[in-house]
mmCIF file of C-alpha atoms in Angstrom:
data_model
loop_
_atom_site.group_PDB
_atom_site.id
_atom_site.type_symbol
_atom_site.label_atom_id
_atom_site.label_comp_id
_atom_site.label_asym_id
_atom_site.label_seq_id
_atom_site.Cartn_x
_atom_site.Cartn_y
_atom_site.Cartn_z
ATOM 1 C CA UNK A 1 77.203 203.362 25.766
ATOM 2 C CA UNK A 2 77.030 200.776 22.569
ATOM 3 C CA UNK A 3 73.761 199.480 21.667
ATOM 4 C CA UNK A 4 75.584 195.780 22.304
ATOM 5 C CA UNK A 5 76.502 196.935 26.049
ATOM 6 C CA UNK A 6 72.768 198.010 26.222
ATOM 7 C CA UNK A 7 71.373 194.994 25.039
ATOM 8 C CA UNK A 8 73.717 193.040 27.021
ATOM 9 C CA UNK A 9 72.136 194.998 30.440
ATOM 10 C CA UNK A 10 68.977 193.917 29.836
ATOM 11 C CA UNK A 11 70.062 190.065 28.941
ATOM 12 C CA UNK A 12 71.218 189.924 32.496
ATOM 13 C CA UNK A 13 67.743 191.745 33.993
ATOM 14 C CA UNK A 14 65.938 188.771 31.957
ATOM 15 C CA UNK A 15 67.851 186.422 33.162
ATOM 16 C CA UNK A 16 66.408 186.766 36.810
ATOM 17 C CA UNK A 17 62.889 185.888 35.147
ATOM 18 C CA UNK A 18 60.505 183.472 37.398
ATOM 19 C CA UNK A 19 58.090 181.051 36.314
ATOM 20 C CA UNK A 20 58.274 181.870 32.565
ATOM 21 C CA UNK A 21 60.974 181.752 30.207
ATOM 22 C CA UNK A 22 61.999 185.309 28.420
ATOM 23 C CA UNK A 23 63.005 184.947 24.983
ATOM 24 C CA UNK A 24 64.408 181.506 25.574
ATOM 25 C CA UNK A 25 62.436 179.691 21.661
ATOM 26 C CA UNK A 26 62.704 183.277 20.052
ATOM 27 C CA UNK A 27 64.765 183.427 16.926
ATOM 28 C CA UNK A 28 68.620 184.579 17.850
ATOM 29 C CA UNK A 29 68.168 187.982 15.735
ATOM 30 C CA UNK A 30 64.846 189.220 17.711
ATOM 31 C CA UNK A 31 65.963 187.994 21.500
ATOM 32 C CA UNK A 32 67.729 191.012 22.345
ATOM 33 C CA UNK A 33 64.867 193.224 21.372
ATOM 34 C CA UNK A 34 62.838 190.790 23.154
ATOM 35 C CA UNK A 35 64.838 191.125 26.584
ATOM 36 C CA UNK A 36 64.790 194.808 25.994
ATOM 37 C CA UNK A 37 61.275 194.912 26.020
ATOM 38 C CA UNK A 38 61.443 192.574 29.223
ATOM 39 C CA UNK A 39 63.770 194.612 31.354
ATOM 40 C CA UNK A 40 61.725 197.843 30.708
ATOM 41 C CA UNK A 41 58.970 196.254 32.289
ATOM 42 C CA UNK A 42 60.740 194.188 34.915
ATOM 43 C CA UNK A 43 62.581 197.477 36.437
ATOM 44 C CA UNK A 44 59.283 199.801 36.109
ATOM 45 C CA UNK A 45 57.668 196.885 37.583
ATOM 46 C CA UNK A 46 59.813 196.470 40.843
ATOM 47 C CA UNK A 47 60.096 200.045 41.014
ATOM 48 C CA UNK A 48 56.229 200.103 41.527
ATOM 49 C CA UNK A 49 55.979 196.892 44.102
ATOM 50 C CA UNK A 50 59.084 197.206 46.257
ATOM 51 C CA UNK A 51 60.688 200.388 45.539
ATOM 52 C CA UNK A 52 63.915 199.041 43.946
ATOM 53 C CA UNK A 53 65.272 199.627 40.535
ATOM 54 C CA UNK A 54 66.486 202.976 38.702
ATOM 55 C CA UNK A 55 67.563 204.131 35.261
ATOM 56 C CA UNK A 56 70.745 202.998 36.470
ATOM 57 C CA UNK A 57 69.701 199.721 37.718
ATOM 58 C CA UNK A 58 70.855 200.181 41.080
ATOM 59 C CA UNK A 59 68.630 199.732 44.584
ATOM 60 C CA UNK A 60 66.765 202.264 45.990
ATOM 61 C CA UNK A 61 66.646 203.056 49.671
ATOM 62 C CA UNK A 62 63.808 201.047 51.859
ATOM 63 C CA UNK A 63 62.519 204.203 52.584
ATOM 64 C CA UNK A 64 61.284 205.616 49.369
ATOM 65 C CA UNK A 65 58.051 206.759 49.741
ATOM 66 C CA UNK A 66 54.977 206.519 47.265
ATOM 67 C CA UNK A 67 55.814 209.683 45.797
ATOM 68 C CA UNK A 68 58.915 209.538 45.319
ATOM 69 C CA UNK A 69 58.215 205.582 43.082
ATOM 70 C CA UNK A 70 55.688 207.640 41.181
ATOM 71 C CA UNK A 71 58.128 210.363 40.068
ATOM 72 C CA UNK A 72 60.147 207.640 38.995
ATOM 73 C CA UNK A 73 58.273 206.117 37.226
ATOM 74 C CA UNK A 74 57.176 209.684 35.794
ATOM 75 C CA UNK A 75 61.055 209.253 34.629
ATOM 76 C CA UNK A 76 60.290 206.888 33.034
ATOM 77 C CA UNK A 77 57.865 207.908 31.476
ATOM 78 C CA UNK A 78 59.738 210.909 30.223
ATOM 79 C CA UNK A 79 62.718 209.023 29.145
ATOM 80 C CA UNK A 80 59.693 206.754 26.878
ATOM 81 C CA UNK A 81 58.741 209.586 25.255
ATOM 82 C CA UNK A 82 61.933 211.198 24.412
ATOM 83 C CA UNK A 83 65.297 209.120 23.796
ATOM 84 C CA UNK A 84 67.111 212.667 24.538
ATOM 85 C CA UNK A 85 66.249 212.870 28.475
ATOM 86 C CA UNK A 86 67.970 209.412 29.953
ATOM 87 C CA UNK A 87 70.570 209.278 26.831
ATOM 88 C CA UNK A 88 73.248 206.799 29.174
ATOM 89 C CA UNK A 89 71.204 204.412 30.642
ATOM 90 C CA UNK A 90 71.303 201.254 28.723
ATOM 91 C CA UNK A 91 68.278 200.146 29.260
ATOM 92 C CA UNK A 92 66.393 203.075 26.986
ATOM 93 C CA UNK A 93 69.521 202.899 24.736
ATOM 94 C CA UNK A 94 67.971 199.513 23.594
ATOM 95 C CA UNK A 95 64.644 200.132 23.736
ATOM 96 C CA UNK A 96 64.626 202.743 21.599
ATOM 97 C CA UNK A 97 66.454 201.128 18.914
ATOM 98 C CA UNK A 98 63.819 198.249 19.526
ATOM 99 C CA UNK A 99 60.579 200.765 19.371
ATOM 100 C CA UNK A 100 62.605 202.419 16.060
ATOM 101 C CA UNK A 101 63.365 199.163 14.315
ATOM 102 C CA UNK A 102 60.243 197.469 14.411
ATOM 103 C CA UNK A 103 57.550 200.832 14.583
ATOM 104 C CA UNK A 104 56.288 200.002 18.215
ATOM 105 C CA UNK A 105 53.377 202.152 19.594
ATOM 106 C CA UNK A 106 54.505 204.269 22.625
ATOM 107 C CA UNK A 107 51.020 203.711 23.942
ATOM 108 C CA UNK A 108 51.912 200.333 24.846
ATOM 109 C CA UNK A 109 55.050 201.361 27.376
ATOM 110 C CA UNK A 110 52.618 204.165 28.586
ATOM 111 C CA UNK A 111 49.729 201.143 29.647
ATOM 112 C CA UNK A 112 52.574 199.270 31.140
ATOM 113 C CA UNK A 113 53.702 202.730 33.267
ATOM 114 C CA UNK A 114 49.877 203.255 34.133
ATOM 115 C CA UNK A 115 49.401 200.210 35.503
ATOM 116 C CA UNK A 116 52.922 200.361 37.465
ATOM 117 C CA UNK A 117 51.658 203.626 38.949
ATOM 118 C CA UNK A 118 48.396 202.296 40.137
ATOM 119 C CA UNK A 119 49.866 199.182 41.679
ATOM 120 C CA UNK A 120 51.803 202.125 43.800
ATOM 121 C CA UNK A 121 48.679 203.815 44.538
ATOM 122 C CA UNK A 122 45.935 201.394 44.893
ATOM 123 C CA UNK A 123 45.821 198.264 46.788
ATOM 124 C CA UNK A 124 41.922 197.132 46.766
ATOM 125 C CA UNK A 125 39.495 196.121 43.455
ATOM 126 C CA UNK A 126 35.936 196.530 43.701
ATOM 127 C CA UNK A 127 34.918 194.044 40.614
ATOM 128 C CA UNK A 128 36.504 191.956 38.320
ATOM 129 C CA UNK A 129 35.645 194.524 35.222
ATOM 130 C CA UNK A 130 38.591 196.853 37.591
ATOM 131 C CA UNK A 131 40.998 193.338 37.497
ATOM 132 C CA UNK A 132 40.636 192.660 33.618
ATOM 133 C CA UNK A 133 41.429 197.060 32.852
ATOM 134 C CA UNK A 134 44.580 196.468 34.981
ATOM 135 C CA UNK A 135 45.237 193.779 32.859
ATOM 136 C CA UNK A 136 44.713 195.212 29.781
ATOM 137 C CA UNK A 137 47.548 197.458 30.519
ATOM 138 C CA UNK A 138 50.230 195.257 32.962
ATOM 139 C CA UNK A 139 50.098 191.941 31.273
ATOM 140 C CA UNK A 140 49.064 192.296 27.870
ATOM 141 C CA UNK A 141 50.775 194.736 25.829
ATOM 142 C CA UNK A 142 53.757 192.432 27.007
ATOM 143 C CA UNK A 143 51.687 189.870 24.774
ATOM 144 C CA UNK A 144 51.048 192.453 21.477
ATOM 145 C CA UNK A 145 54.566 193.782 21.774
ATOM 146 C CA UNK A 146 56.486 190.577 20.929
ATOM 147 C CA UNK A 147 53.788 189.507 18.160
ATOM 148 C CA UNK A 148 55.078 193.298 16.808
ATOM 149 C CA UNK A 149 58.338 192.686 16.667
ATOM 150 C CA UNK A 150 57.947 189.167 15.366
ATOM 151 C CA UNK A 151 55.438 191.036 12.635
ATOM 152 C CA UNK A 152 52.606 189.846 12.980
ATOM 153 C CA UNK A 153 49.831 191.678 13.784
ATOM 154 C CA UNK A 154 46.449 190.862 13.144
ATOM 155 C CA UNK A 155 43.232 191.858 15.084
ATOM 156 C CA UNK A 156 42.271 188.054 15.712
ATOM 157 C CA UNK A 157 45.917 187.280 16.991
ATOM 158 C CA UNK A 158 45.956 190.669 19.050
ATOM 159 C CA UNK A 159 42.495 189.281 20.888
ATOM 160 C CA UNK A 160 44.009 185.885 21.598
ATOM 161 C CA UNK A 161 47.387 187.115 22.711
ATOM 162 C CA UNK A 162 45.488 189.419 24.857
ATOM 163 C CA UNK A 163 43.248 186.702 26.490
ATOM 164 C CA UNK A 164 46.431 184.415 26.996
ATOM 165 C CA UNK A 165 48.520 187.446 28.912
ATOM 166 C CA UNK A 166 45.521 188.289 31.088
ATOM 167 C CA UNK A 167 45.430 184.729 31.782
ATOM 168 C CA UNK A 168 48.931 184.557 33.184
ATOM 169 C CA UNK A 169 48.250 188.442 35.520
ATOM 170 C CA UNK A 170 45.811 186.839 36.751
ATOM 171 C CA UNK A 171 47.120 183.651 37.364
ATOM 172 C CA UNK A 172 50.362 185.635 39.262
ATOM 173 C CA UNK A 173 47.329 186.846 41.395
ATOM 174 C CA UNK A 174 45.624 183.733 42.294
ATOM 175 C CA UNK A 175 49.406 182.157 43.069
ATOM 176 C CA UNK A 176 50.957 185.161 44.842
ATOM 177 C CA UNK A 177 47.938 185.647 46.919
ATOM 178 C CA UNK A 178 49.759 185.394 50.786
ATOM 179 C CA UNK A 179 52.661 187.187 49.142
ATOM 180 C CA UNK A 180 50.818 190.351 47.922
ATOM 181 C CA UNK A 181 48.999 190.462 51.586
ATOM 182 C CA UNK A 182 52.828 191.081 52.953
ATOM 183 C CA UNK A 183 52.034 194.138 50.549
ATOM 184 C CA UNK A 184 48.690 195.371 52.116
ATOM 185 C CA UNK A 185 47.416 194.240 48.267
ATOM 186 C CA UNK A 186 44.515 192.457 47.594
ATOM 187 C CA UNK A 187 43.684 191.481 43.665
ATOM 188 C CA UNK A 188 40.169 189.527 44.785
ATOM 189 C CA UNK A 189 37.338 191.567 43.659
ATOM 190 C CA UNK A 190 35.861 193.208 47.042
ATOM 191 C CA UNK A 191 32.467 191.945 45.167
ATOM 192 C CA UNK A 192 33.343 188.799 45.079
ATOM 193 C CA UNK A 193 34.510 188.201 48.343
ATOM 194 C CA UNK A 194 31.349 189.432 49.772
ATOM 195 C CA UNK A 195 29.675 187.310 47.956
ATOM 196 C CA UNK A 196 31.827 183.976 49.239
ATOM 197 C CA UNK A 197 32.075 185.356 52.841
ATOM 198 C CA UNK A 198 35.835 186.207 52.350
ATOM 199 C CA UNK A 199 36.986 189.303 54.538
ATOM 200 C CA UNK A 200 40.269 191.436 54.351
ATOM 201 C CA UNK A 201 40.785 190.241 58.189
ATOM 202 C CA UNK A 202 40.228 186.558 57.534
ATOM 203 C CA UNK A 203 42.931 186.836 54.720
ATOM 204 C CA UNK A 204 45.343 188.080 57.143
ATOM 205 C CA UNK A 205 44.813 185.774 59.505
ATOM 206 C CA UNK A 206 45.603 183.345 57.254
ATOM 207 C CA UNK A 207 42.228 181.381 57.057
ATOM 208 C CA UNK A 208 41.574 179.130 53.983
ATOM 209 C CA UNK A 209 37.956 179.174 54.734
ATOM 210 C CA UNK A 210 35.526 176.932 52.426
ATOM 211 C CA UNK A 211 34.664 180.291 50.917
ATOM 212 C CA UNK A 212 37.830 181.361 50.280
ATOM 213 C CA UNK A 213 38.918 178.022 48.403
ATOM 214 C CA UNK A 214 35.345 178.392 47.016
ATOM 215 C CA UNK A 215 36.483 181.942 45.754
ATOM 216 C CA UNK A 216 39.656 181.429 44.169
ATOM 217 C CA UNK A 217 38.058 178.028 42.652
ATOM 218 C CA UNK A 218 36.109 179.966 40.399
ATOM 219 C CA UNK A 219 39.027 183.010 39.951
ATOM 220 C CA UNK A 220 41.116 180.022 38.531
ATOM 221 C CA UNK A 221 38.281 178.825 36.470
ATOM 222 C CA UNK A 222 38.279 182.237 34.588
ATOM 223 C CA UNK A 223 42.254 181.970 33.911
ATOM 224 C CA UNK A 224 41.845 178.749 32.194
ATOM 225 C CA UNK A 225 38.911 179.400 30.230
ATOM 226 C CA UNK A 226 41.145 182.415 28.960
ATOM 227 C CA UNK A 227 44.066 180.229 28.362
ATOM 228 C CA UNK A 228 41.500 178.428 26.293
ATOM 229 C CA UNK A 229 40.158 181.412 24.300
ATOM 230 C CA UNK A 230 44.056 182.482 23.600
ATOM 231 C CA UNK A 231 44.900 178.988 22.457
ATOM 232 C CA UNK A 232 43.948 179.536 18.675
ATOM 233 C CA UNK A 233 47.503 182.167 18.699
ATOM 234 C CA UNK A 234 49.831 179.211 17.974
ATOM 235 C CA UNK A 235 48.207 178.019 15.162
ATOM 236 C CA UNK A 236 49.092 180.936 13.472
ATOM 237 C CA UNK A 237 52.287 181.589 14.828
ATOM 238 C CA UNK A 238 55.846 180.250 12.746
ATOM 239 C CA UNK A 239 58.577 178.297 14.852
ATOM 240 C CA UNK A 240 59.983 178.612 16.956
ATOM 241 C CA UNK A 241 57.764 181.647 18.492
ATOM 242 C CA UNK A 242 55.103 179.447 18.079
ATOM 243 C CA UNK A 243 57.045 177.115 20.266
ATOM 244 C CA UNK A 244 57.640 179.489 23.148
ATOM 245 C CA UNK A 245 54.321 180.856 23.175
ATOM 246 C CA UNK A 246 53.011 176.696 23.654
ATOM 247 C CA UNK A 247 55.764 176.936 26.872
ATOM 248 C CA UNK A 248 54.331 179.706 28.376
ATOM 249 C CA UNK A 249 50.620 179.087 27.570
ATOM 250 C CA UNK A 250 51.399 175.689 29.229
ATOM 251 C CA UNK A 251 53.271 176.713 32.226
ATOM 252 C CA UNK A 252 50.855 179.543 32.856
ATOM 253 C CA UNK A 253 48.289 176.177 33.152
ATOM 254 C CA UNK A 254 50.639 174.094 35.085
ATOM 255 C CA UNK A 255 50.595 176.813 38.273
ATOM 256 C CA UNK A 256 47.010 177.083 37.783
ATOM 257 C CA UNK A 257 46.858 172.841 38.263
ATOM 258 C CA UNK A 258 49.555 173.201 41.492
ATOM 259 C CA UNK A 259 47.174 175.599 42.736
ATOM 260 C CA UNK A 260 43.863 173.178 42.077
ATOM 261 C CA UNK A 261 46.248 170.261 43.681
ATOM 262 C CA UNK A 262 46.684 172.260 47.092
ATOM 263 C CA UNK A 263 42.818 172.563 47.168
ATOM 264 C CA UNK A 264 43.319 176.142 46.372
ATOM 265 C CA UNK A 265 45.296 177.335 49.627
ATOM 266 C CA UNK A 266 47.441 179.259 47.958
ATOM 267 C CA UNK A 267 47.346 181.461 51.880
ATOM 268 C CA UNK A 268 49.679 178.947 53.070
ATOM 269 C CA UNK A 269 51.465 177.700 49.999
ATOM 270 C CA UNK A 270 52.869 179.496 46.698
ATOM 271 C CA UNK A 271 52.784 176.823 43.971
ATOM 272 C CA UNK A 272 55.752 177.300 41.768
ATOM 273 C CA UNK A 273 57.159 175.657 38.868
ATOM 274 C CA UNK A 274 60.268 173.474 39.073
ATOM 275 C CA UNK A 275 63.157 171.580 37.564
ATOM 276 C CA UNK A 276 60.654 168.336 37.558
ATOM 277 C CA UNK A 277 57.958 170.391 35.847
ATOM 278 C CA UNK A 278 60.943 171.463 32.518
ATOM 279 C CA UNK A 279 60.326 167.584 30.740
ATOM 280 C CA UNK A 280 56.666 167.729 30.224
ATOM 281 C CA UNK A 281 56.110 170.881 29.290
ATOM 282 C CA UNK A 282 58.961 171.187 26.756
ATOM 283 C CA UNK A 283 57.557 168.097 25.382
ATOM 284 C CA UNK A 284 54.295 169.569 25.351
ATOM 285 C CA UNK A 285 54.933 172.520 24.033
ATOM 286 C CA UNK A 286 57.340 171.136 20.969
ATOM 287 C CA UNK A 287 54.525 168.801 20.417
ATOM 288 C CA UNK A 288 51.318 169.893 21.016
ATOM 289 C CA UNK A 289 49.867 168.484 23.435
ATOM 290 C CA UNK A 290 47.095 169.989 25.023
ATOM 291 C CA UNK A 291 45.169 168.020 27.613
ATOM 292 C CA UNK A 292 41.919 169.312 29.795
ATOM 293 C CA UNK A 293 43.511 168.274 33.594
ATOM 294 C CA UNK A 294 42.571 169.017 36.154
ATOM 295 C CA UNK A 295 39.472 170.039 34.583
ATOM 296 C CA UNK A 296 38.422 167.397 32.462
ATOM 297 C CA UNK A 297 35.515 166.203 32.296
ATOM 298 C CA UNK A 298 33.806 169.481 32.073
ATOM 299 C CA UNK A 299 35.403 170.866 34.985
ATOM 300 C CA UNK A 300 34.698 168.094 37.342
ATOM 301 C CA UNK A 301 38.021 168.886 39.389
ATOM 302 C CA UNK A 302 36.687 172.112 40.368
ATOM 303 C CA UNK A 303 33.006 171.128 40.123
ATOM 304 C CA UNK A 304 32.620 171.129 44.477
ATOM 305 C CA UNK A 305 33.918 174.355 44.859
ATOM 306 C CA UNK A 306 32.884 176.573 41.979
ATOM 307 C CA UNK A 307 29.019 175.856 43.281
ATOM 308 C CA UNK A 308 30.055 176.949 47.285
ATOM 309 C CA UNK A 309 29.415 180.162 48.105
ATOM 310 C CA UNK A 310 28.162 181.466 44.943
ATOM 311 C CA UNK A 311 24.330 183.428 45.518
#
């Protein structure tokens, strides 16, 4: 195993990337440690939420049962700590030349495993103070990881890269709401359902109840006012990072405006971004341009239903 056949394996994992682009404005000398990074978390991650993935990259039986993800994931674990145990598999080939390179904190690959292993074990969050700690370890040491290896490191851009990664978790949540009930999983805060009238059983049943639009009106709220506190990052960020962290930070907002436009049904319909979508936020990204919709003024868009429901 050569360190370019490892970094090659995880180019093709990042390839299969969703709604935001991996690596795609990073200079040409960091991407691979970049996609490295990425297909660490992408296989731990679909280890924990359908069972497939393996050191070797190959699928895993439908039956696998919650133990048997968690000892996997245990492997991995084991193979973060020490290179020695999973010394063929490409994927911690790279990684650990990535983590010795650039002086990466284990801790952070350890949050991301944590947070894998709950998602295996619990389904159900009392409050959001549970959904920002998941985040805090399954979104944003993605964020801290890359400003690492790009070196830079401060405390201020830590906080905002933090905000904007917990912005796009919880954004996933608030889009892949009717796709995480095919996985008994629920990411609205029991609290805060109560408090809108939303029940697990009316979620099944596929009602998009005033409360429930009323409900995920304000959770969407919350994501941008976090894209909003993260904003700051790029202006201390060189090109062309600075470049793809403006492309995420606006396609993160652009599912949280598909979901606003489907009156925040997102039971029936998983807004996703598309090849239509690619022109204006390229061009805002490349040139800054940061508007308030669907908010503006003050929030007026969402003004009707952040007031329903709320005691």
């Amino acid at each position: 195993m050569t360190l370019d056949m490892a970094y090659a394996a995880c180019r093709r994992i990042a390839h299969h990337y969703e709604n935001f682009p991996v690596g795609l404005l990073v200079r040409h000398a960091l991407r691979p440690h970049i996609h490295a990074v990425y297909a660490f978390a992408r296989l731990a991650d679909d280890i924990a939420d359908e069972g497939y993935g393996s050191l070797a990259t190959e699928q895993m039986p439908p039956e696998w049962t919650v133990s048997g993800r968690l000892a996997s994931l245990r492997r991995f674990e084991a193979a973060v700590r020490d290179p020695a145990s999973e010394p063929e598999d490409p994927i911690f080939v790279a990684l650990h030349n990535t983590i010795q390179q650039f002086n990466l904190p284990i801790q952070l690959f350890l949050d991301l495993l944590s947070a894998f292993a709950q998602d295996v074990e619990k389904q159900r969050y009392a409050s959001f103070a549970e959904i920002l700690d998941y985040c805090r370890r399954s979104a944003n040491p993605i964020g801290r990881l890359v400003l690492l290896i790009h070196g830079e490191r401060t405390k201020e851009q830590l906080a905002a890269s933090d905000a904007i990664c917990t912005a796009l978790q919880i954004t996933n949540f608030w889009q892949d709401v009717s796709v995480d009930l095919l996985k008994d999983r629920i990411y609205l805060p029991r609290d805060e359902m109560a408090r809108f009238g939303v029940t697990e059983e009316s979620l099944f049943a596929g009602c998009a109840s005033p409360g429930f639009r009323a409900l995920l009106a304000m959770e969407v709220e919350r994501a941008f006012q976090l894209f909003d506190e993260g904003y700051g990052l790029m202006q201390t960020l060189p090109r062309p990072l600075r470049w793809e962290i403006e492309l995420t930070w606006h396609s993160g907002r652009r599912i949280l405006e598909k979901i606003v436009d489907l009156d925040f049904d997102t039971l029936h319909h998983r807004p996703t971004l598309g090849a239509l979508d690619a022109p204006t936020l390229l061009a805002k990204a490349f040139f800054r341009i940061r508007d308030g919709s669907p908010r503006s003024p003050e929030g007026a868009a969402l003004g009707p239903f952040l007031h329903a429901g709320r005691s």
